[in-house]
Short mmCIF file of C-alpha atoms in Angstrom, two decimals:
data_model
loop_
_atom_site.label_atom_id
_atom_site.label_comp_id
_atom_site.label_asym_id
_atom_site.label_seq_id
_atom_site.Cartn_x
_atom_site.Cartn_y
_atom_site.Cartn_z
CA UNK A 435 -21.40 -7.39 -27.18
CA UNK A 436 -23.74 -10.08 -25.83
CA UNK A 437 -21.85 -10.53 -22.54
CA UNK A 438 -23.01 -7.09 -21.39
CA UNK A 439 -26.77 -7.71 -21.75
CA UNK A 440 -27.58 -8.78 -18.21
CA UNK A 441 -31.12 -9.02 -16.86
CA UNK A 442 -32.67 -9.88 -13.49
CA UNK A 443 -31.97 -13.56 -14.20
CA UNK A 444 -28.26 -12.75 -13.89
CA UNK A 445 -28.46 -12.13 -10.18
CA UNK A 446 -24.94 -13.13 -9.24
CA UNK A 447 -22.68 -11.20 -11.65
CA UNK A 448 -21.51 -7.64 -12.18
CA UNK A 449 -19.51 -6.30 -15.12
CA UNK A 450 -16.44 -4.13 -14.46
CA UNK A 451 -15.91 -2.02 -17.57
CA UNK A 452 -12.38 -0.87 -16.82
CA UNK A 453 -12.03 2.75 -17.95
CA UNK A 454 -15.02 3.66 -20.15
CA UNK A 455 -14.09 6.04 -22.95
CA UNK A 456 -10.53 4.73 -23.08
CA UNK A 457 -11.22 1.11 -24.08
CA UNK A 458 -8.94 1.42 -27.12
CA UNK A 459 -6.07 2.42 -24.85
CA UNK A 460 -6.55 -0.33 -22.25
CA UNK A 461 -3.41 -2.17 -23.35
CA UNK A 462 -1.31 1.01 -23.04
CA UNK A 463 -2.90 1.92 -19.71
CA UNK A 464 -2.05 -1.54 -18.40
CA UNK A 465 1.69 -0.79 -18.76
CA UNK A 466 1.88 1.83 -15.95
CA UNK A 467 -0.56 -0.26 -13.87
CA UNK A 468 1.71 -3.29 -14.10
CA UNK A 469 4.91 -1.24 -13.68
CA UNK A 470 3.66 0.61 -10.58
CA UNK A 471 2.49 -2.68 -9.06
CA UNK A 472 5.81 -4.46 -9.59
CA UNK A 473 7.81 -1.49 -8.23
CA UNK A 474 5.58 -1.29 -5.13
CA UNK A 475 5.93 -5.03 -4.51
CA UNK A 476 9.73 -4.94 -4.89
CA UNK A 477 10.12 -1.85 -2.70
CA UNK A 478 7.85 -2.99 0.11
CA UNK A 479 9.05 -6.60 0.15
CA UNK A 480 12.65 -5.30 0.28
CA UNK A 481 11.77 -3.06 3.23
CA UNK A 482 10.10 -5.95 5.09
CA UNK A 483 13.05 -8.26 4.37
CA UNK A 484 15.70 -5.79 5.54
CA UNK A 485 13.85 -4.93 8.77
CA UNK A 486 13.20 -8.62 9.41
CA UNK A 487 16.89 -9.54 8.99
CA UNK A 488 18.47 -6.55 10.74
CA UNK A 489 18.11 -6.63 14.54
CA UNK A 490 19.09 -2.96 14.88
CA UNK A 491 16.03 -1.95 12.84
CA UNK A 492 13.53 -3.87 14.94
CA UNK A 493 12.29 -0.87 16.88
CA UNK A 494 9.02 1.13 16.87
CA UNK A 495 9.67 3.42 13.88
CA UNK A 496 10.62 0.55 11.59
CA UNK A 497 7.84 -1.70 12.85
CA UNK A 498 5.45 1.07 11.82
CA UNK A 499 7.14 1.14 8.41
CA UNK A 500 6.53 -2.60 8.16
CA UNK A 501 2.84 -2.07 8.96
CA UNK A 502 2.71 0.59 6.27
CA UNK A 503 4.48 -1.74 3.83
CA UNK A 504 1.94 -4.51 4.47
CA UNK A 505 -0.95 -2.17 3.66
CA UNK A 506 0.96 -0.95 0.60
CA UNK A 507 1.30 -4.54 -0.63
CA UNK A 508 -2.34 -5.41 0.06
CA UNK A 509 -3.95 -2.31 -1.49
CA UNK A 510 -2.82 -2.72 -5.13
CA UNK A 511 -3.03 -6.53 -4.85
CA UNK A 512 -6.79 -6.26 -4.40
CA UNK A 513 -7.07 -4.05 -7.51
CA UNK A 514 -4.32 -4.58 -10.08
CA UNK A 515 -4.72 -8.31 -10.92
CA UNK A 516 -8.42 -7.83 -11.72
CA UNK A 517 -7.72 -4.59 -13.63
CA UNK A 518 -5.04 -6.35 -15.71
CA UNK A 519 -7.49 -9.17 -16.38
CA UNK A 520 -9.88 -6.56 -17.80
CA UNK A 521 -7.20 -4.77 -19.83
CA UNK A 522 -5.46 -7.87 -21.21
CA UNK A 523 -8.07 -10.64 -21.43
CA UNK A 524 -11.42 -8.80 -21.28
CA UNK A 525 -12.30 -10.67 -18.06
CA UNK A 526 -14.92 -8.19 -16.89
CA UNK A 527 -17.26 -10.42 -14.91
CA UNK A 528 -17.22 -10.52 -11.11
CA UNK A 529 -19.69 -12.11 -8.74
CA UNK A 530 -21.72 -10.00 -6.33
CA UNK A 531 -19.99 -11.73 -3.40
CA UNK A 532 -16.59 -11.13 -5.01
CA UNK A 533 -17.43 -7.48 -5.61
CA UNK A 534 -18.59 -6.90 -2.03
CA UNK A 535 -15.49 -8.73 -0.74
CA UNK A 536 -13.15 -6.57 -2.84
CA UNK A 537 -14.92 -3.43 -1.63
CA UNK A 538 -14.66 -4.54 2.01
CA UNK A 539 -10.92 -5.29 1.84
CA UNK A 540 -10.10 -2.15 -0.14
CA UNK A 541 -11.81 0.16 2.34
CA UNK A 542 -10.55 -1.80 5.36
CA UNK A 543 -6.94 -1.57 4.18
CA UNK A 544 -7.42 2.14 3.44
CA UNK A 545 -8.63 2.81 7.00
CA UNK A 546 -5.79 0.68 8.37
CA UNK A 547 -3.32 2.71 6.28
CA UNK A 548 -4.71 5.93 7.73
CA UNK A 549 -4.46 4.52 11.27
CA UNK A 550 -0.81 3.69 10.66
CA UNK A 551 -0.11 7.27 9.56
CA UNK A 552 -1.76 8.53 12.75
CA UNK A 553 0.43 6.22 14.86
CA UNK A 554 3.51 7.40 12.97
CA UNK A 555 2.58 11.02 13.72
CA UNK A 556 2.28 10.11 17.41
CA UNK A 557 5.67 8.36 17.20
CA UNK A 558 7.30 11.52 15.80
CA UNK A 559 5.59 13.64 18.48
CA UNK A 560 6.96 11.50 21.31
CA UNK A 561 10.43 11.30 19.71
CA UNK A 562 10.74 15.09 19.43
CA UNK A 563 8.62 16.44 22.28
CA UNK A 564 9.36 13.80 24.91
CA UNK A 565 12.55 12.02 23.82
CA UNK A 566 13.63 10.91 27.31
CA UNK A 567 10.46 8.84 27.73
CA UNK A 568 10.32 7.56 24.15
CA UNK A 569 11.68 4.11 25.00
CA UNK A 570 9.08 3.61 27.73
CA UNK A 571 6.06 5.12 25.95
CA UNK A 572 6.56 3.44 22.58
CA UNK A 573 7.85 -0.10 22.89
CA UNK A 574 7.53 -2.79 20.23
CA UNK A 575 4.69 -4.33 22.24
CA UNK A 576 2.86 -0.98 22.32
CA UNK A 577 3.23 -0.62 18.56
CA UNK A 578 1.79 -4.12 18.08
CA UNK A 579 -1.19 -3.21 20.30
CA UNK A 580 -1.79 0.04 18.40
CA UNK A 581 -1.64 -1.87 15.13
CA UNK A 582 -4.21 -4.36 16.41
CA UNK A 583 -6.49 -1.55 17.57
CA UNK A 584 -6.21 0.10 14.14
CA UNK A 585 -7.09 -3.19 12.41
CA UNK A 586 -10.13 -3.79 14.68
CA UNK A 587 -11.28 -0.21 14.13
CA UNK A 588 -11.03 -0.63 10.36
CA UNK A 589 -12.99 -3.90 10.34
CA UNK A 590 -15.74 -2.62 12.67
CA UNK A 591 -16.20 0.62 10.69
CA UNK A 592 -16.14 -0.95 7.22
CA UNK A 593 -18.03 -4.21 7.79
CA UNK A 594 -21.49 -2.55 7.80
CA UNK A 595 -20.93 -1.24 4.24
CA UNK A 596 -21.05 -4.64 2.46
CA UNK A 597 -23.63 -5.93 4.92
CA UNK A 598 -25.99 -3.04 4.13
CA UNK A 599 -25.44 -3.41 0.38
CA UNK A 600 -25.98 -7.17 0.49
CA UNK A 601 -29.55 -6.52 1.71
CA UNK A 602 -30.34 -4.32 -1.29
CA UNK A 603 -31.78 -5.23 -4.69
CA UNK A 604 -29.58 -4.35 -7.64
CA UNK A 605 -31.02 -3.14 -10.92
CA UNK A 606 -30.97 -5.10 -14.19
CA UNK A 607 -28.12 -2.98 -15.58
CA UNK A 608 -25.25 -4.47 -13.61
CA UNK A 609 -22.46 -2.62 -15.39
CA UNK A 610 -19.90 -0.88 -13.15
CA UNK A 611 -17.97 1.80 -15.07
CA UNK A 612 -14.79 1.21 -13.10
CA UNK A 613 -11.79 -1.08 -12.65
CA UNK A 614 -12.81 -1.93 -9.09
CA UNK A 615 -15.87 -2.33 -6.86
CA UNK A 616 -16.11 1.01 -5.09
CA UNK A 617 -18.83 1.65 -2.54
CA UNK A 618 -20.16 4.67 -4.42
CA UNK A 619 -20.26 2.74 -7.72
CA UNK A 620 -22.24 -0.08 -6.10
CA UNK A 621 -24.65 2.37 -4.48
CA UNK A 622 -25.57 3.72 -7.92
CA UNK A 623 -26.80 0.28 -9.01
CA UNK A 624 -29.20 -0.20 -6.08
CA UNK A 625 -32.87 0.06 -7.03
CA UNK A 626 -34.22 0.51 -3.51
CA UNK A 627 -33.84 3.17 -0.84
CA UNK A 628 -30.17 3.76 -0.01
CA UNK A 629 -30.49 6.69 2.39
CA UNK A 630 -29.11 4.62 5.28
CA UNK A 631 -26.16 3.49 3.14
CA UNK A 632 -25.36 7.04 2.06
CA UNK A 633 -25.68 8.52 5.53
CA UNK A 634 -23.42 5.84 6.96
CA UNK A 635 -20.91 6.36 4.15
CA UNK A 636 -20.79 10.13 4.77
CA UNK A 637 -20.51 9.69 8.54
CA UNK A 638 -17.74 7.16 8.05
CA UNK A 639 -15.80 9.45 5.74
CA UNK A 640 -16.02 12.46 8.06
CA UNK A 641 -15.38 10.50 11.28
CA UNK A 642 -12.35 8.58 10.02
CA UNK A 643 -10.75 11.30 7.90
CA UNK A 644 -11.76 14.01 10.35
CA UNK A 645 -10.36 12.21 13.40
CA UNK A 646 -7.18 11.03 11.71
CA UNK A 647 -6.32 14.34 10.10
CA UNK A 648 -7.15 16.25 13.29
CA UNK A 649 -4.87 14.00 15.33
CA UNK A 650 -2.06 14.29 12.77
CA UNK A 651 -2.45 18.09 12.63
CA UNK A 652 -2.43 18.28 16.44
CA UNK A 653 0.72 16.13 16.65
CA UNK A 654 2.58 18.27 14.12
CA UNK A 655 1.34 21.47 15.72
CA UNK A 656 2.92 20.37 19.00
CA UNK A 657 6.06 19.25 17.15
CA UNK A 658 6.44 22.66 15.46
CA UNK A 659 5.91 24.44 18.79
CA UNK A 660 8.58 22.28 20.44
CA UNK A 661 11.01 22.82 17.56
CA UNK A 662 10.56 26.60 17.63
CA UNK A 663 11.55 26.61 21.29
CA UNK A 664 14.93 25.11 20.40
CA UNK A 665 17.53 27.86 20.08
CA UNK A 666 19.99 25.97 17.88
CA UNK A 667 19.34 26.22 14.13
CA UNK A 668 21.13 22.89 13.61
CA UNK A 669 18.84 21.25 16.15
CA UNK A 670 15.84 22.79 14.33
CA UNK A 671 16.91 21.19 11.09
CA UNK A 672 17.69 17.83 12.66
CA UNK A 673 14.31 17.68 14.40
CA UNK A 674 12.38 18.60 11.25
CA UNK A 675 14.38 16.16 9.13
CA UNK A 676 13.03 13.30 11.24
CA UNK A 677 9.51 14.28 10.12
CA UNK A 678 10.19 14.96 6.43
CA UNK A 679 9.64 11.39 5.22
CA UNK A 680 6.38 11.05 7.17
CA UNK A 681 5.06 14.36 5.81
CA UNK A 682 5.87 13.27 2.24
CA UNK A 683 4.09 9.94 2.77
CA UNK A 684 1.02 11.71 4.15
CA UNK A 685 0.93 14.04 1.15
CA UNK A 686 1.16 11.15 -1.32
CA UNK A 687 -1.74 9.43 0.47
CA UNK A 688 -4.17 12.21 1.37
CA UNK A 689 -3.70 14.47 -1.69
CA UNK A 690 -4.98 11.95 -4.29
CA UNK A 691 -7.73 10.97 -1.83
CA UNK A 692 -9.11 14.49 -1.60
CA UNK A 693 -8.73 15.12 -5.33
CA UNK A 694 -10.73 11.95 -5.98
CA UNK A 695 -13.45 12.93 -3.49
CA UNK A 696 -13.68 16.51 -4.77
CA UNK A 697 -13.88 15.49 -8.43
CA UNK A 698 -16.58 12.95 -7.57
CA UNK A 699 -18.84 15.33 -5.67
CA UNK A 700 -18.11 18.64 -7.40
CA UNK A 701 -16.73 17.69 -10.82
CA UNK A 702 -19.91 16.77 -12.68
CA UNK A 703 -18.53 18.30 -15.87
CA UNK A 704 -15.36 16.20 -15.73
CA UNK A 705 -15.17 13.13 -17.99
CA UNK A 706 -15.91 9.85 -16.11
CA UNK A 707 -12.55 8.34 -16.99
CA UNK A 708 -10.84 11.16 -15.08
CA UNK A 709 -12.64 10.07 -11.88
CA UNK A 710 -11.60 6.47 -12.48
CA UNK A 711 -7.96 7.28 -13.22
CA UNK A 712 -7.71 9.46 -10.10
CA UNK A 713 -9.23 6.69 -7.96
CA UNK A 714 -6.74 4.19 -9.40
CA UNK A 715 -3.77 6.50 -8.90
CA UNK A 716 -4.83 6.94 -5.27
CA UNK A 717 -4.42 3.16 -4.87
CA UNK A 718 -1.24 2.78 -6.97
CA UNK A 719 1.01 5.81 -6.39
CA UNK A 720 1.40 5.83 -2.56
CA UNK A 721 2.36 2.11 -2.30
CA UNK A 722 5.01 2.66 -4.98
CA UNK A 723 6.45 5.88 -3.52
CA UNK A 724 6.40 5.10 0.22
CA UNK A 725 9.38 2.69 0.34
CA UNK A 726 11.31 4.99 -2.01
CA UNK A 727 10.64 8.02 0.20
CA UNK A 728 11.69 6.24 3.39
CA UNK A 729 14.65 4.67 1.64
CA UNK A 730 15.90 8.10 0.55
CA UNK A 731 15.05 10.08 3.69
CA UNK A 732 15.98 7.56 6.41
CA UNK A 733 19.77 7.13 6.44
CA UNK A 734 19.81 4.11 8.74
CA UNK A 735 17.34 2.22 6.55
CA UNK A 736 19.10 3.31 3.36
CA UNK A 737 22.45 2.07 4.67
CA UNK A 738 21.01 -1.33 5.58
CA UNK A 739 19.32 -1.72 2.19
CA UNK A 740 22.62 -0.90 0.45
CA UNK A 741 24.43 -3.30 2.77
CA UNK A 742 22.17 -6.24 1.98
CA UNK A 743 22.01 -5.38 -1.72
CA UNK A 744 25.80 -5.25 -1.99
CA UNK A 745 26.16 -8.40 0.09
CA UNK A 746 23.70 -10.25 -2.15
CA UNK A 747 25.55 -9.07 -5.26
CA UNK A 748 28.93 -9.99 -3.77
CA UNK A 749 27.68 -13.45 -2.74
CA UNK A 750 26.39 -14.07 -6.26
CA UNK A 751 29.72 -13.05 -7.80
CA UNK A 752 31.68 -15.11 -5.26
CA UNK A 753 29.55 -18.19 -5.92
CA UNK A 754 30.02 -17.83 -9.67
CA UNK A 755 33.77 -17.23 -9.25
CA UNK A 756 34.11 -20.27 -7.00
CA UNK A 757 32.24 -22.42 -9.49
CA UNK A 758 34.47 -21.21 -12.32
CA UNK A 759 37.58 -21.89 -10.24
CA UNK A 760 36.44 -25.41 -9.40
CA UNK A 761 35.76 -26.08 -13.07
CA UNK A 762 39.20 -24.79 -14.03
CA UNK A 763 40.96 -26.90 -11.39
CA UNK A 764 38.90 -29.95 -12.20
CA UNK A 765 39.51 -29.69 -15.94
CA UNK A 766 43.24 -29.13 -15.44
CA UNK A 767 43.91 -31.97 -13.03
CA UNK A 768 46.56 -34.52 -13.88
CA UNK A 769 45.69 -37.96 -12.60
CA UNK A 770 48.41 -40.38 -13.56
CA UNK A 771 47.02 -43.04 -11.27
CA UNK A 772 43.71 -43.08 -13.13
CA UNK A 773 41.68 -41.75 -10.15
CA UNK A 774 40.55 -38.53 -11.86
CA UNK A 775 36.86 -39.06 -11.10
CA UNK A 776 37.53 -39.37 -7.35
CA UNK A 777 39.69 -36.24 -7.31
CA UNK A 778 37.16 -34.21 -9.32
CA UNK A 779 34.36 -35.15 -6.90
CA UNK A 780 36.55 -34.03 -3.99
CA UNK A 781 37.30 -30.67 -5.69
CA UNK A 782 33.63 -30.08 -6.50
CA UNK A 783 32.66 -30.73 -2.88
CA UNK A 784 35.24 -28.21 -1.62
#
């Protein structure tokens, strides 16, 4: 086990242990990791492709779905390849710069994801509570501006975390009992005073989660009040159905987040691998489920996905059928004049 004996001379490398306590099961654990990652990539890339090709879907709601899909592609991409390297090839080393970079992007994408959910809640509020002004309040340009603001907010809030940690001295034991470089895990390896880091981390958590969840709760409170004022039961159901997918997506994102936070701060008696698995599920499950949820709950999107899927399948079958037909014609040609090669080339071109 020589690779794990790092001293102060090894100032540029950390060791990611994967899931301590379950080392013997790393190969088996890698199967759901890899499966969830592939499903999330396929689902989100399909969503982006369909919205990009279909002009009728290029409106605010679906642009927000594309923003969500981009964060859902980025989040596991910053985690899964390295985790699979640990599980499959025992590639546990990571440079300090690489670790801080992974931490920065993971937390930045997470904040960006939360900002997108807030914007989607605002979108649903305007669509239900002020439908006549929806087209003027939320244009594609406005959505792009809100997305840019969310990205700038995420970068400005998260950037101090790696900058503060980069000024610290890390202890000789540079082993991180995790599959990824989390801020809390890195804090535990600092030998100096980390009060500023911790205070900033707590403030960040409460400000971002507190603001975002408060805004989402306020939006849905106003939506519920507006829906209750509608006399028609059918209109009630139609209005609430427009919010169902967004509510499901929020639950898949915030529920694992809070479970992970609660088990970290109040679950001292829980085995360490439980904390790690919960943190990984928080990064893997929502990106996999989000395109499925919207595909099932949003009829317009579902119809377009089916349309392009069927068209792609039909084109493949038609191409194969045409090729077979050309082969049959070409092989059955009678060329008494001896010009078979010329005729076959003509048939193959047409």
